[in-house]
């Protein structure tokens, strides 16, 4: 895989079967996961390191990575960040570190979900299905957008959001490649057009999971987006609506450039 910024990988599996790639240096865990997920109807590949992961990604399309945090060489956080920057497959991160801060860090670098070891295999399977279901819904929505809007960018307050490249172009011309979660939150806020969106709704849109009481992932997305949108001044704000969620105060309109 040539790791160039913004490069997108095709994602299709033969006969409609989703392909998973388990990346874990523990031979026993890796083999058990591969066996369990294969029996659950998925095509499952395996890798014991980041190098083997990239080789597998070079050779065939993968829909979802199940990525261990602690790996020899590059760790899972670094690998997840690179995969996310390349618009690669979704990521479920596995780790023996299970504090709220560890989960937040994993989600912030682009993981779609985070599961602490030890875990019940059925829980992993449920999370795999949820992330793939979300990915399928996103693909369907993008196909509809292509048909209805010719992949036009969204323009608002001298900003431009390029949906094809996941780029936010600021009024001064700077182009920012948004993390997948930040892009999903911003796109959803723009679509809502002055309607309040709950944290639970935004969490499901960005991470394909329910919002938990100690989950600050969406709040961190909002914080980063506010920094990116400062050039819009007072006419462009993401407002916090107490006990309800967030509201984007400027309506968006689609325009082809």
PDB file of N, CA, C and O in Angstrom, residues 13 52 58 66 115 117 148 185 192-193 204:
ATOM      1  N   UNK A  13     -15.975  -7.331  -1.194  1.00  0.00           N
ATOM      2  CA  UNK A  13     -15.650  -8.715  -0.874  1.00  0.00           C
ATOM      3  C   UNK A  13     -16.377  -9.630  -1.834  1.00  0.00           C
ATOM      4  O   UNK A  13     -17.464  -9.318  -2.304  1.00  0.00           O
ATOM      5  N   UNK A  52       2.924  -7.101   8.406  1.00  0.00           N
ATOM      6  CA  UNK A  52       2.043  -8.119   7.819  1.00  0.00           C
ATOM      7  C   UNK A  52       0.665  -7.532   7.509  1.00  0.00           C
ATOM      8  O   UNK A  52       0.032  -7.909   6.519  1.00  0.00           O
ATOM      9  N   UNK A  58      -2.413  -4.598   1.009  1.00  0.00           N
ATOM     10  CA  UNK A  58      -1.948  -4.419  -0.367  1.00  0.00           C
ATOM     11  C   UNK A  58      -2.534  -5.467  -1.307  1.00  0.00           C
ATOM     12  O   UNK A  58      -2.773  -5.204  -2.478  1.00  0.00           O
ATOM     13  N   UNK A  66      -9.480  -5.718  13.021  1.00  0.00           N
ATOM     14  CA  UNK A  66      -9.563  -5.956  14.461  1.00  0.00           C
ATOM     15  C   UNK A  66      -8.120  -5.877  14.939  1.00  0.00           C
ATOM     16  O   UNK A  66      -7.326  -6.790  14.736  1.00  0.00           O
ATOM     17  N   UNK A 115     -12.469  -2.237  22.457  1.00  0.00           N
ATOM     18  CA  UNK A 115     -12.885  -3.339  23.318  1.00  0.00           C
ATOM     19  C   UNK A 115     -11.727  -3.743  24.214  1.00  0.00           C
ATOM     20  O   UNK A 115     -10.616  -3.998  23.740  1.00  0.00           O
ATOM     21  N   UNK A 117      -9.562  -6.096  26.753  1.00  0.00           N
ATOM     22  CA  UNK A 117      -9.291  -7.499  27.052  1.00  0.00           C
ATOM     23  C   UNK A 117      -9.318  -7.707  28.559  1.00  0.00           C
ATOM     24  O   UNK A 117      -8.884  -6.832  29.307  1.00  0.00           O
ATOM     25  N   UNK A 148     -27.940  12.220  -6.188  1.00  0.00           N
ATOM     26  CA  UNK A 148     -28.772  13.399  -6.018  1.00  0.00           C
ATOM     27  C   UNK A 148     -27.999  14.713  -6.116  1.00  0.00           C
ATOM     28  O   UNK A 148     -28.544  15.733  -6.500  1.00  0.00           O
ATOM     29  N   UNK A 185     -19.292  13.933  12.185  1.00  0.00           N
ATOM     30  CA  UNK A 185     -20.006  14.851  13.072  1.00  0.00           C
ATOM     31  C   UNK A 185     -20.336  16.149  12.341  1.00  0.00           C
ATOM     32  O   UNK A 185     -21.473  16.643  12.396  1.00  0.00           O
ATOM     33  N   UNK A 192     -28.305  18.765   9.517  1.00  0.00           N
ATOM     34  CA  UNK A 192     -29.394  19.081  10.451  1.00  0.00           C
ATOM     35  C   UNK A 192     -29.900  20.512  10.296  1.00  0.00           C
ATOM     36  O   UNK A 192     -31.065  20.793  10.569  1.00  0.00           O
ATOM     37  N   UNK A 193     -29.034  21.446   9.886  1.00  0.00           N
ATOM     38  CA  UNK A 193     -29.408  22.834   9.644  1.00  0.00           C
ATOM     39  C   UNK A 193     -30.244  23.446  10.775  1.00  0.00           C
ATOM     40  O   UNK A 193     -31.466  23.548  10.709  1.00  0.00           O
ATOM     41  N   UNK A 204     -23.549   7.739  17.553  1.00  0.00           N
ATOM     42  CA  UNK A 204     -23.920   6.659  16.628  1.00  0.00           C
ATOM     43  C   UNK A 204     -23.474   6.981  15.203  1.00  0.00           C
ATOM     44  O   UNK A 204     -23.022   6.103  14.473  1.00  0.00           O
TER      45      UNK A 204
END
